[in-house]
């Protein structure tokens, strides 16, 4: 990818750029908990966005997206927001750095990626983190710390892309470490790396190819439900709520909001169970909680879809250890924890059955846990 970007940079803008990359992410468990102050368990993966960037001596940013074969130019003032959605991620990162008192000068960039779009692997966080990391290195002597880099990406989503997301994706993309998952407490931002070597198991994603689109989606509505319930219960976030508190206030909460909260409160405990289980190497418990999360996301949180429920059913029928919808939902992938011995059978079954019902096979991505944002030498 680097060589290709180098050649394209030369032909579009000329000169010798610096290269940066950042990764998409998986999440083992802890879904829709980040904006509720809870725990998540993500890791960066070997699919990334890479950019070739060089200061251009003007006050303009000029971009070329290889994958879209599209160009865009914008200034760095608030009024200069580009029309193109893809470019507004990068514009947002520039603006959020400037708003925090950081420096961004004009630059040229060519970028490309292999994080599948709309698959729930956080291609947008990878893009934001790649540019946040790069602009910190190029213009700010790396003085912006990594937490702030993640928050710059998150604020970009909030203020320039219309998604009221939590911190998980950008955190994973910035802090990702090869062969490690991270347990992040989204309230305190304390985190711990967990070496992830599930000996005898594989983690595999099955992409339903149902495109998820979080902008203007029910995602923001889910968050609003959680905030309403927290307010009714008199807690800051659902992190501090218990099932007993929820039951006691049931008649003051709509049926829909109640179901959303049941899911979130249950998920908090499941993440902690998984952490304990991982310390013991108890993958059966990890898998059991993954299935329970899927059930909650499908029935109570209602962010699954028919295709993903079907992939989950196939996993269960095949005896796969754990399986669930991953990411924001409304499409995208399931994440599956599969015993090595079962792997080939499961993949073959999933392809055949899904194809028979929906007329195409799910796309298989084997997951390799990798480093997050970085300069590429
Ligand atoms: C999306 C958001 C994250 C998180 C997940 C669900 O990926 O960007 O902040 O809320 O959905 O866990």
mmCIF file of C-alpha atoms and ligand atoms in Angstrom:
data_model
loop_
_atom_site.group_PDB
_atom_site.id
_atom_site.type_symbol
_atom_site.label_atom_id
_atom_site.label_comp_id
_atom_site.label_asym_id
_atom_site.label_seq_id
_atom_site.Cartn_x
_atom_site.Cartn_y
_atom_site.Cartn_z
ATOM 1 C CA UNK A 1 0.000 0.000 0.000
ATOM 2 C CA UNK A 2 2.868 2.352 0.872
ATOM 3 C CA UNK A 3 4.514 2.085 -2.542
ATOM 4 C CA UNK A 4 1.218 2.747 -4.276
ATOM 5 C CA UNK A 5 0.570 5.833 -2.138
ATOM 6 C CA UNK A 6 4.080 7.074 -2.793
ATOM 7 C CA UNK A 7 3.586 6.896 -6.563
ATOM 8 C CA UNK A 8 0.143 8.484 -6.399
ATOM 9 C CA UNK A 9 1.371 11.263 -4.133
ATOM 10 C CA UNK A 10 4.144 12.002 -6.595
ATOM 11 C CA UNK A 11 1.717 12.242 -9.519
ATOM 12 C CA UNK A 12 -0.973 14.251 -7.687
ATOM 13 C CA UNK A 13 1.078 16.671 -5.649
ATOM 14 C CA UNK A 14 4.797 15.946 -6.124
ATOM 15 C CA UNK A 15 7.483 15.668 -3.473
ATOM 16 C CA UNK A 16 8.311 13.203 -0.730
ATOM 17 C CA UNK A 17 5.575 12.640 1.864
ATOM 18 C CA UNK A 18 5.608 11.031 5.303
ATOM 19 C CA UNK A 19 3.473 7.945 5.861
ATOM 20 C CA UNK A 20 1.053 7.275 8.676
ATOM 21 C CA UNK A 21 -1.476 4.546 9.384
ATOM 22 C CA UNK A 22 -4.153 3.611 11.835
ATOM 23 C CA UNK A 23 -6.306 0.551 12.252
ATOM 24 C CA UNK A 24 -9.865 -0.643 12.340
ATOM 25 C CA UNK A 25 -10.952 -2.531 15.432
ATOM 26 C CA UNK A 26 -12.789 -5.531 16.730
ATOM 27 C CA UNK A 27 -14.549 -5.688 20.062
ATOM 28 C CA UNK A 28 -14.692 -8.977 21.929
ATOM 29 C CA UNK A 29 -17.485 -7.849 24.222
ATOM 30 C CA UNK A 30 -18.954 -4.657 25.735
ATOM 31 C CA UNK A 31 -21.207 -3.245 23.023
ATOM 32 C CA UNK A 32 -23.076 0.053 23.396
ATOM 33 C CA UNK A 33 -21.535 0.372 26.828
ATOM 34 C CA UNK A 34 -18.983 3.074 26.031
ATOM 35 C CA UNK A 35 -21.427 5.993 25.991
ATOM 36 C CA UNK A 36 -22.973 4.539 29.157
ATOM 37 C CA UNK A 37 -19.705 4.895 31.073
ATOM 38 C CA UNK A 38 -19.167 1.124 31.044
ATOM 39 C CA UNK A 39 -16.433 -1.275 29.926
ATOM 40 C CA UNK A 40 -15.386 -2.333 26.435
ATOM 41 C CA UNK A 41 -12.908 -4.943 25.244
ATOM 42 C CA UNK A 42 -11.552 -3.945 21.827
ATOM 43 C CA UNK A 43 -8.356 -4.506 19.880
ATOM 44 C CA UNK A 44 -6.912 -2.928 16.741
ATOM 45 C CA UNK A 45 -6.707 -5.177 13.691
ATOM 46 C CA UNK A 46 -4.435 -5.614 10.723
ATOM 47 C CA UNK A 47 -6.764 -3.689 8.418
ATOM 48 C CA UNK A 48 -5.838 -0.037 8.265
ATOM 49 C CA UNK A 49 -6.057 3.349 6.612
ATOM 50 C CA UNK A 50 -2.723 4.634 5.381
ATOM 51 C CA UNK A 51 -1.953 8.203 4.333
ATOM 52 C CA UNK A 52 0.944 9.898 2.576
ATOM 53 C CA UNK A 53 1.068 13.492 3.835
ATOM 54 C CA UNK A 54 3.192 16.582 3.281
ATOM 55 C CA UNK A 55 2.918 20.202 4.367
ATOM 56 C CA UNK A 56 2.217 22.378 1.318
ATOM 57 C CA UNK A 57 3.058 25.900 2.501
ATOM 58 C CA UNK A 58 -0.516 27.202 1.966
ATOM 59 C CA UNK A 59 -3.552 27.463 4.231
ATOM 60 C CA UNK A 60 -5.397 24.825 2.232
ATOM 61 C CA UNK A 61 -5.785 21.087 2.648
ATOM 62 C CA UNK A 62 -5.805 19.087 -0.577
ATOM 63 C CA UNK A 63 -6.889 15.473 -0.448
ATOM 64 C CA UNK A 64 -7.023 12.565 -2.812
ATOM 65 C CA UNK A 65 -8.915 9.433 -1.751
ATOM 66 C CA UNK A 66 -7.544 6.519 -3.745
ATOM 67 C CA UNK A 67 -10.426 4.175 -2.989
ATOM 68 C CA UNK A 68 -13.090 6.665 -4.019
ATOM 69 C CA UNK A 69 -10.949 8.153 -6.796
ATOM 70 C CA UNK A 70 -12.055 11.563 -5.559
ATOM 71 C CA UNK A 71 -10.336 14.829 -4.687
ATOM 72 C CA UNK A 72 -11.294 17.603 -2.318
ATOM 73 C CA UNK A 73 -9.819 20.909 -1.196
ATOM 74 C CA UNK A 74 -10.775 22.972 1.846
ATOM 75 C CA UNK A 75 -9.549 25.759 4.108
ATOM 76 C CA UNK A 76 -9.060 25.417 7.832
ATOM 77 C CA UNK A 77 -11.749 27.771 9.121
ATOM 78 C CA UNK A 78 -15.049 26.556 10.533
ATOM 79 C CA UNK A 79 -16.907 27.942 7.504
ATOM 80 C CA UNK A 80 -14.800 25.840 5.115
ATOM 81 C CA UNK A 81 -16.492 22.501 5.844
ATOM 82 C CA UNK A 82 -16.439 20.408 2.668
ATOM 83 C CA UNK A 83 -19.612 18.944 1.174
ATOM 84 C CA UNK A 84 -18.142 15.477 0.781
ATOM 85 C CA UNK A 85 -18.796 13.273 3.779
ATOM 86 C CA UNK A 86 -15.491 11.409 3.453
ATOM 87 C CA UNK A 87 -13.559 14.680 3.582
ATOM 88 C CA UNK A 88 -15.473 15.996 6.568
ATOM 89 C CA UNK A 89 -13.816 13.340 8.763
ATOM 90 C CA UNK A 90 -10.440 14.908 7.995
ATOM 91 C CA UNK A 91 -11.751 18.464 8.149
ATOM 92 C CA UNK A 92 -13.243 17.636 11.568
ATOM 93 C CA UNK A 93 -9.921 16.339 12.861
ATOM 94 C CA UNK A 94 -8.170 19.547 11.727
ATOM 95 C CA UNK A 95 -10.838 21.709 13.361
ATOM 96 C CA UNK A 96 -10.838 19.761 16.623
ATOM 97 C CA UNK A 97 -7.050 20.113 16.894
ATOM 98 C CA UNK A 98 -7.281 23.855 16.217
ATOM 99 C CA UNK A 99 -10.139 24.270 18.723
ATOM 100 C CA UNK A 100 -7.916 22.700 21.389
ATOM 101 C CA UNK A 101 -5.196 25.282 20.699
ATOM 102 C CA UNK A 102 -3.128 22.963 18.484
ATOM 103 C CA UNK A 103 -1.602 23.836 15.126
ATOM 104 C CA UNK A 104 -2.640 22.676 11.675
ATOM 105 C CA UNK A 105 -1.187 24.200 8.523
ATOM 106 C CA UNK A 106 -2.043 23.416 4.911
ATOM 107 C CA UNK A 107 -1.076 19.946 3.693
ATOM 108 C CA UNK A 108 -1.533 17.546 0.816
ATOM 109 C CA UNK A 109 -2.568 13.960 1.438
ATOM 110 C CA UNK A 110 -3.254 10.809 -0.527
ATOM 111 C CA UNK A 111 -4.863 7.976 1.408
ATOM 112 C CA UNK A 112 -6.253 4.500 1.002
ATOM 113 C CA UNK A 113 -7.444 1.683 3.211
ATOM 114 C CA UNK A 114 -8.482 -1.917 3.475
ATOM 115 C CA UNK A 115 -10.898 -1.577 6.400
ATOM 116 C CA UNK A 116 -14.211 -2.643 4.843
ATOM 117 C CA UNK A 117 -16.641 0.292 4.878
ATOM 118 C CA UNK A 118 -19.917 -0.087 6.747
ATOM 119 C CA UNK A 119 -18.899 -3.459 8.189
ATOM 120 C CA UNK A 120 -18.764 -2.316 11.810
ATOM 121 C CA UNK A 121 -14.948 -2.321 11.859
ATOM 122 C CA UNK A 122 -14.646 1.429 12.409
ATOM 123 C CA UNK A 123 -13.159 2.577 9.166
ATOM 124 C CA UNK A 124 -14.095 6.121 10.158
ATOM 125 C CA UNK A 125 -12.207 5.912 13.464
ATOM 126 C CA UNK A 126 -9.203 4.549 11.560
ATOM 127 C CA UNK A 127 -9.330 7.546 9.235
ATOM 128 C CA UNK A 128 -9.698 10.045 12.081
ATOM 129 C CA UNK A 129 -6.943 8.461 14.161
ATOM 130 C CA UNK A 130 -4.576 8.265 11.218
ATOM 131 C CA UNK A 131 -4.901 12.003 10.553
ATOM 132 C CA UNK A 132 -4.998 13.012 14.231
ATOM 133 C CA UNK A 133 -1.781 11.079 14.806
ATOM 134 C CA UNK A 134 -0.170 12.511 11.665
ATOM 135 C CA UNK A 135 -1.064 16.149 12.354
ATOM 136 C CA UNK A 136 0.153 15.777 15.931
ATOM 137 C CA UNK A 137 3.484 14.503 14.634
ATOM 138 C CA UNK A 138 3.811 17.008 11.786
ATOM 139 C CA UNK A 139 2.640 20.232 13.425
ATOM 140 C CA UNK A 140 2.483 19.750 17.190
ATOM 141 C CA UNK A 141 5.720 17.962 18.189
ATOM 142 C CA UNK A 142 3.544 15.102 19.453
ATOM 143 C CA UNK A 143 2.447 17.255 22.388
ATOM 144 C CA UNK A 144 -1.189 16.126 22.175
ATOM 145 C CA UNK A 145 -1.459 12.987 24.305
ATOM 146 C CA UNK A 146 -3.039 9.788 23.028
ATOM 147 C CA UNK A 147 -6.263 10.192 25.015
ATOM 148 C CA UNK A 148 -6.767 13.592 23.450
ATOM 149 C CA UNK A 149 -6.082 12.148 19.991
ATOM 150 C CA UNK A 150 -8.892 9.637 20.575
ATOM 151 C CA UNK A 151 -11.193 12.403 21.803
ATOM 152 C CA UNK A 152 -10.378 14.494 18.741
ATOM 153 C CA UNK A 153 -11.693 11.623 16.606
ATOM 154 C CA UNK A 154 -14.781 11.213 18.772
ATOM 155 C CA UNK A 155 -15.550 14.952 18.694
ATOM 156 C CA UNK A 156 -15.156 14.847 14.927
ATOM 157 C CA UNK A 157 -17.956 12.271 14.787
ATOM 158 C CA UNK A 158 -20.141 14.364 17.103
ATOM 159 C CA UNK A 159 -19.546 17.775 15.578
ATOM 160 C CA UNK A 160 -18.920 17.095 11.891
ATOM 161 C CA UNK A 161 -20.396 13.668 11.055
ATOM 162 C CA UNK A 162 -23.644 13.459 13.021
ATOM 163 C CA UNK A 163 -22.829 10.336 15.050
ATOM 164 C CA UNK A 164 -23.103 10.676 18.801
ATOM 165 C CA UNK A 165 -20.636 7.843 19.373
ATOM 166 C CA UNK A 166 -18.720 6.751 22.447
ATOM 167 C CA UNK A 167 -14.925 6.613 22.780
ATOM 168 C CA UNK A 168 -14.313 2.922 22.031
ATOM 169 C CA UNK A 169 -13.447 2.991 18.339
ATOM 170 C CA UNK A 170 -11.057 5.915 18.422
ATOM 171 C CA UNK A 171 -9.466 4.631 21.616
ATOM 172 C CA UNK A 172 -8.867 1.213 20.065
ATOM 173 C CA UNK A 173 -7.513 2.750 16.906
ATOM 174 C CA UNK A 174 -5.062 5.017 18.767
ATOM 175 C CA UNK A 175 -4.003 2.662 21.591
ATOM 176 C CA UNK A 176 -4.092 -0.663 19.732
ATOM 177 C CA UNK A 177 -1.182 -2.987 20.448
ATOM 178 C CA UNK A 178 -0.126 -6.079 18.536
ATOM 179 C CA UNK A 179 -1.440 -9.338 20.073
ATOM 180 C CA UNK A 180 -3.325 -7.492 22.824
ATOM 181 C CA UNK A 181 -6.922 -6.649 23.532
ATOM 182 C CA UNK A 182 -7.678 -3.769 25.866
ATOM 183 C CA UNK A 183 -10.179 -3.492 28.646
ATOM 184 C CA UNK A 184 -11.181 0.133 28.813
ATOM 185 C CA UNK A 185 -13.240 1.686 31.543
ATOM 186 C CA UNK A 186 -15.015 4.342 29.510
ATOM 187 C CA UNK A 187 -15.787 6.441 32.577
ATOM 188 C CA UNK A 188 -12.298 6.823 34.036
ATOM 189 C CA UNK A 189 -10.467 5.931 30.779
ATOM 190 C CA UNK A 190 -8.321 3.515 32.759
ATOM 191 C CA UNK A 191 -7.246 0.659 30.567
ATOM 192 C CA UNK A 192 -5.366 -2.581 30.718
ATOM 193 C CA UNK A 193 -3.786 -4.590 27.925
ATOM 194 C CA UNK A 194 -4.673 -8.286 27.860
ATOM 195 C CA UNK A 195 -2.376 -10.550 25.855
ATOM 196 C CA UNK A 196 -4.771 -12.301 23.535
ATOM 197 C CA UNK A 197 -3.562 -15.682 22.473
ATOM 198 C CA UNK A 198 -6.614 -17.898 22.398
ATOM 199 C CA UNK A 199 -4.616 -21.076 21.859
ATOM 200 C CA UNK A 200 -6.668 -23.613 19.960
ATOM 201 C CA UNK A 201 -9.204 -20.980 18.856
ATOM 202 C CA UNK A 202 -9.582 -18.524 16.032
ATOM 203 C CA UNK A 203 -11.415 -15.219 15.977
ATOM 204 C CA UNK A 204 -13.199 -14.756 12.701
ATOM 205 C CA UNK A 205 -15.574 -12.123 11.384
ATOM 206 C CA UNK A 206 -18.413 -12.973 9.046
ATOM 207 C CA UNK A 207 -19.499 -9.917 7.148
ATOM 208 C CA UNK A 208 -23.165 -10.080 6.186
ATOM 209 C CA UNK A 209 -22.597 -7.291 3.633
ATOM 210 C CA UNK A 210 -25.655 -5.560 5.020
ATOM 211 C CA UNK A 211 -24.318 -2.007 5.115
ATOM 212 C CA UNK A 212 -24.616 -0.293 8.395
ATOM 213 C CA UNK A 213 -24.867 3.449 8.354
ATOM 214 C CA UNK A 214 -24.670 5.143 11.720
ATOM 215 C CA UNK A 215 -25.254 8.690 10.502
ATOM 216 C CA UNK A 216 -28.920 9.602 11.073
ATOM 217 C CA UNK A 217 -29.418 6.055 12.259
ATOM 218 C CA UNK A 218 -31.211 4.699 15.297
ATOM 219 C CA UNK A 219 -27.756 4.675 16.941
ATOM 220 C CA UNK A 220 -28.303 8.180 18.302
ATOM 221 C CA UNK A 221 -31.787 7.140 19.427
ATOM 222 C CA UNK A 222 -30.340 4.245 21.446
ATOM 223 C CA UNK A 223 -28.049 6.650 23.195
ATOM 224 C CA UNK A 224 -30.917 9.027 23.920
ATOM 225 C CA UNK A 225 -32.938 6.147 25.457
ATOM 226 C CA UNK A 226 -30.069 5.310 27.797
ATOM 227 C CA UNK A 227 -29.687 8.936 28.836
ATOM 228 C CA UNK A 228 -33.406 9.222 29.574
ATOM 229 C CA UNK A 229 -33.351 6.138 31.797
ATOM 230 C CA UNK A 230 -30.220 7.336 33.625
ATOM 231 C CA UNK A 231 -31.933 10.630 34.306
ATOM 232 C CA UNK A 232 -35.064 8.926 35.626
ATOM 233 C CA UNK A 233 -32.942 6.741 37.910
ATOM 234 C CA UNK A 234 -30.980 9.768 39.103
ATOM 235 C CA UNK A 235 -27.579 8.420 38.013
ATOM 236 C CA UNK A 236 -25.029 10.007 35.734
ATOM 237 C CA UNK A 237 -24.900 7.057 33.354
ATOM 238 C CA UNK A 238 -26.295 3.516 33.281
ATOM 239 C CA UNK A 239 -22.913 2.356 34.562
ATOM 240 C CA UNK A 240 -24.272 3.226 38.001
ATOM 241 C CA UNK A 241 -27.650 1.560 37.527
ATOM 242 C CA UNK A 242 -28.629 -1.891 38.791
ATOM 243 C CA UNK A 243 -31.487 -4.170 37.756
ATOM 244 C CA UNK A 244 -33.105 -3.496 41.140
ATOM 245 C CA UNK A 245 -33.085 0.246 40.511
ATOM 246 C CA UNK A 246 -34.519 -0.302 37.056
ATOM 247 C CA UNK A 247 -37.290 -2.563 38.330
ATOM 248 C CA UNK A 248 -38.206 -0.071 41.039
ATOM 249 C CA UNK A 249 -38.635 2.691 38.457
ATOM 250 C CA UNK A 250 -40.264 0.542 35.776
ATOM 251 C CA UNK A 251 -43.581 2.413 35.723
ATOM 252 C CA UNK A 252 -41.795 5.716 35.006
ATOM 253 C CA UNK A 253 -39.947 4.354 31.983
ATOM 254 C CA UNK A 254 -41.310 3.524 28.538
ATOM 255 C CA UNK A 255 -41.320 -0.133 27.554
ATOM 256 C CA UNK A 256 -38.779 0.529 24.851
ATOM 257 C CA UNK A 257 -36.372 2.458 27.073
ATOM 258 C CA UNK A 258 -36.734 -0.256 29.718
ATOM 259 C CA UNK A 259 -35.571 -2.933 27.265
ATOM 260 C CA UNK A 260 -32.592 -0.808 26.216
ATOM 261 C CA UNK A 261 -31.546 -0.417 29.844
ATOM 262 C CA UNK A 262 -31.960 -4.148 30.594
ATOM 263 C CA UNK A 263 -29.455 -4.854 27.849
ATOM 264 C CA UNK A 264 -26.918 -2.242 28.996
ATOM 265 C CA UNK A 265 -27.029 -3.257 32.661
ATOM 266 C CA UNK A 266 -26.575 -6.927 31.710
ATOM 267 C CA UNK A 267 -23.708 -6.138 29.363
ATOM 268 C CA UNK A 268 -21.756 -4.393 32.099
ATOM 269 C CA UNK A 269 -21.576 -7.647 34.047
ATOM 270 C CA UNK A 270 -20.842 -9.754 30.974
ATOM 271 C CA UNK A 271 -17.679 -7.766 30.202
ATOM 272 C CA UNK A 272 -16.425 -8.300 33.746
ATOM 273 C CA UNK A 273 -17.247 -12.020 33.507
ATOM 274 C CA UNK A 274 -15.240 -12.239 30.290
ATOM 275 C CA UNK A 275 -12.241 -10.511 31.875
ATOM 276 C CA UNK A 276 -12.210 -13.044 34.706
ATOM 277 C CA UNK A 277 -12.728 -15.919 32.303
ATOM 278 C CA UNK A 278 -9.830 -14.783 30.113
ATOM 279 C CA UNK A 279 -7.502 -14.692 33.117
ATOM 280 C CA UNK A 280 -8.414 -18.358 33.718
ATOM 281 C CA UNK A 281 -8.213 -19.258 30.014
ATOM 282 C CA UNK A 282 -11.877 -20.243 30.225
ATOM 283 C CA UNK A 283 -13.046 -19.681 26.669
ATOM 284 C CA UNK A 284 -16.310 -21.529 27.181
ATOM 285 C CA UNK A 285 -17.485 -18.750 29.495
ATOM 286 C CA UNK A 286 -16.206 -16.092 27.086
ATOM 287 C CA UNK A 287 -18.245 -17.722 24.329
ATOM 288 C CA UNK A 288 -21.342 -18.111 26.460
ATOM 289 C CA UNK A 289 -21.337 -14.391 27.253
ATOM 290 C CA UNK A 290 -20.879 -13.550 23.579
ATOM 291 C CA UNK A 291 -24.063 -15.471 22.730
ATOM 292 C CA UNK A 292 -25.894 -13.716 25.562
ATOM 293 C CA UNK A 293 -24.732 -10.358 24.266
ATOM 294 C CA UNK A 294 -26.059 -11.233 20.839
ATOM 295 C CA UNK A 295 -29.404 -12.138 22.293
ATOM 296 C CA UNK A 296 -29.570 -8.839 24.166
ATOM 297 C CA UNK A 297 -28.494 -6.801 21.158
ATOM 298 C CA UNK A 298 -31.068 -8.550 19.020
ATOM 299 C CA UNK A 299 -34.099 -8.690 21.338
ATOM 300 C CA UNK A 300 -33.684 -5.852 23.830
ATOM 301 C CA UNK A 301 -31.408 -3.344 22.173
ATOM 302 C CA UNK A 302 -32.785 -4.161 18.718
ATOM 303 C CA UNK A 303 -29.705 -3.325 16.691
ATOM 304 C CA UNK A 304 -29.384 -6.652 14.873
ATOM 305 C CA UNK A 305 -31.000 -7.667 11.596
ATOM 306 C CA UNK A 306 -32.297 -10.875 10.085
ATOM 307 C CA UNK A 307 -29.050 -11.693 8.300
ATOM 308 C CA UNK A 308 -26.933 -11.308 11.438
ATOM 309 C CA UNK A 309 -29.356 -13.321 13.525
ATOM 310 C CA UNK A 310 -29.103 -16.046 10.919
ATOM 311 C CA UNK A 311 -25.290 -16.035 11.049
ATOM 312 C CA UNK A 312 -25.564 -16.303 14.816
ATOM 313 C CA UNK A 313 -27.954 -19.261 14.512
ATOM 314 C CA UNK A 314 -25.585 -21.040 12.132
ATOM 315 C CA UNK A 315 -22.716 -20.558 14.606
ATOM 316 C CA UNK A 316 -24.799 -22.024 17.403
ATOM 317 C CA UNK A 317 -25.875 -25.003 15.292
ATOM 318 C CA UNK A 318 -22.264 -25.720 14.361
ATOM 319 C CA UNK A 319 -21.195 -25.702 18.013
ATOM 320 C CA UNK A 320 -19.067 -22.552 17.687
ATOM 321 C CA UNK A 321 -17.843 -21.432 21.133
ATOM 322 C CA UNK A 322 -19.056 -17.831 20.914
ATOM 323 C CA UNK A 323 -20.731 -15.599 18.346
ATOM 324 C CA UNK A 324 -22.398 -12.218 18.297
ATOM 325 C CA UNK A 325 -23.079 -9.138 16.242
ATOM 326 C CA UNK A 326 -20.187 -6.698 16.587
ATOM 327 C CA UNK A 327 -20.022 -2.901 16.628
ATOM 328 C CA UNK A 328 -22.806 -0.381 16.360
ATOM 329 C CA UNK A 329 -25.156 -2.805 14.631
ATOM 330 C CA UNK A 330 -27.863 -2.444 11.964
ATOM 331 C CA UNK A 331 -25.703 -4.592 9.674
ATOM 332 C CA UNK A 332 -22.029 -5.416 9.455
ATOM 333 C CA UNK A 333 -20.345 -8.483 10.951
ATOM 334 C CA UNK A 334 -20.623 -11.183 13.537
ATOM 335 C CA UNK A 335 -17.515 -11.930 15.584
ATOM 336 C CA UNK A 336 -16.980 -15.637 16.218
ATOM 337 C CA UNK A 337 -14.716 -17.498 18.616
ATOM 338 C CA UNK A 338 -14.186 -20.847 16.917
ATOM 339 C CA UNK A 339 -12.181 -23.927 17.910
ATOM 340 C CA UNK A 340 -9.456 -24.624 15.353
ATOM 341 C CA UNK A 341 -10.860 -28.098 14.725
ATOM 342 C CA UNK A 342 -14.287 -26.711 13.879
ATOM 343 C CA UNK A 343 -13.137 -23.792 11.794
ATOM 344 C CA UNK A 344 -13.281 -25.234 8.268
ATOM 345 C CA UNK A 345 -16.632 -26.888 8.858
ATOM 346 C CA UNK A 346 -18.139 -23.713 10.300
ATOM 347 C CA UNK A 347 -16.949 -21.499 7.462
ATOM 348 C CA UNK A 348 -18.214 -23.936 4.850
ATOM 349 C CA UNK A 349 -21.607 -24.225 6.568
ATOM 350 C CA UNK A 350 -21.952 -20.479 7.040
ATOM 351 C CA UNK A 351 -21.140 -19.803 3.397
ATOM 352 C CA UNK A 352 -23.465 -22.463 2.038
ATOM 353 C CA UNK A 353 -26.439 -21.717 4.275
ATOM 354 C CA UNK A 354 -26.212 -17.961 4.019
ATOM 355 C CA UNK A 355 -25.807 -18.181 0.271
ATOM 356 C CA UNK A 356 -28.835 -20.445 -0.027
ATOM 357 C CA UNK A 357 -30.975 -17.922 1.847
ATOM 358 C CA UNK A 358 -29.614 -14.551 0.716
ATOM 359 C CA UNK A 359 -27.996 -15.285 -2.640
ATOM 360 C CA UNK A 360 -24.455 -14.359 -1.622
ATOM 361 C CA UNK A 361 -21.831 -15.633 0.771
ATOM 362 C CA UNK A 362 -20.757 -13.713 3.850
ATOM 363 C CA UNK A 363 -17.231 -12.324 3.562
ATOM 364 C CA UNK A 364 -14.776 -14.004 5.915
ATOM 365 C CA UNK A 365 -12.138 -11.913 7.714
ATOM 366 C CA UNK A 366 -9.685 -13.724 9.959
ATOM 367 C CA UNK A 367 -8.648 -11.344 12.680
ATOM 368 C CA UNK A 368 -5.054 -10.490 13.494
ATOM 369 C CA UNK A 369 -4.678 -8.167 16.474
ATOM 370 C CA UNK A 370 -2.263 -5.417 15.511
ATOM 371 C CA UNK A 371 -0.834 -2.011 16.372
ATOM 372 C CA UNK A 372 -2.933 1.131 16.196
ATOM 373 C CA UNK A 373 -1.950 4.647 15.023
ATOM 374 C CA UNK A 374 1.659 4.940 13.917
ATOM 375 C CA UNK A 375 4.163 6.519 11.614
ATOM 376 C CA UNK A 376 5.112 4.119 8.830
ATOM 377 C CA UNK A 377 8.856 4.182 8.149
HETATM 378 C C1 LIG B 1 -20.058 2.283 17.263
HETATM 379 C C2 LIG B 1 -19.627 3.513 18.050
HETATM 380 C C3 LIG B 1 -18.931 3.123 19.350
HETATM 381 C C4 LIG B 1 -19.751 2.112 20.143
HETATM 382 C C5 LIG B 1 -20.215 0.968 19.251
HETATM 383 C C6 LIG B 1 -21.147 0.039 19.950
HETATM 384 O O1 LIG B 1 -18.939 1.580 16.805
HETATM 385 O O2 LIG B 1 -18.776 4.321 17.283
HETATM 386 O O3 LIG B 1 -18.659 4.279 20.115
HETATM 387 O O4 LIG B 1 -20.829 2.733 20.780
HETATM 388 O O5 LIG B 1 -20.849 1.436 18.082
HETATM 389 O O6 LIG B 1 -20.526 -0.614 20.989
#
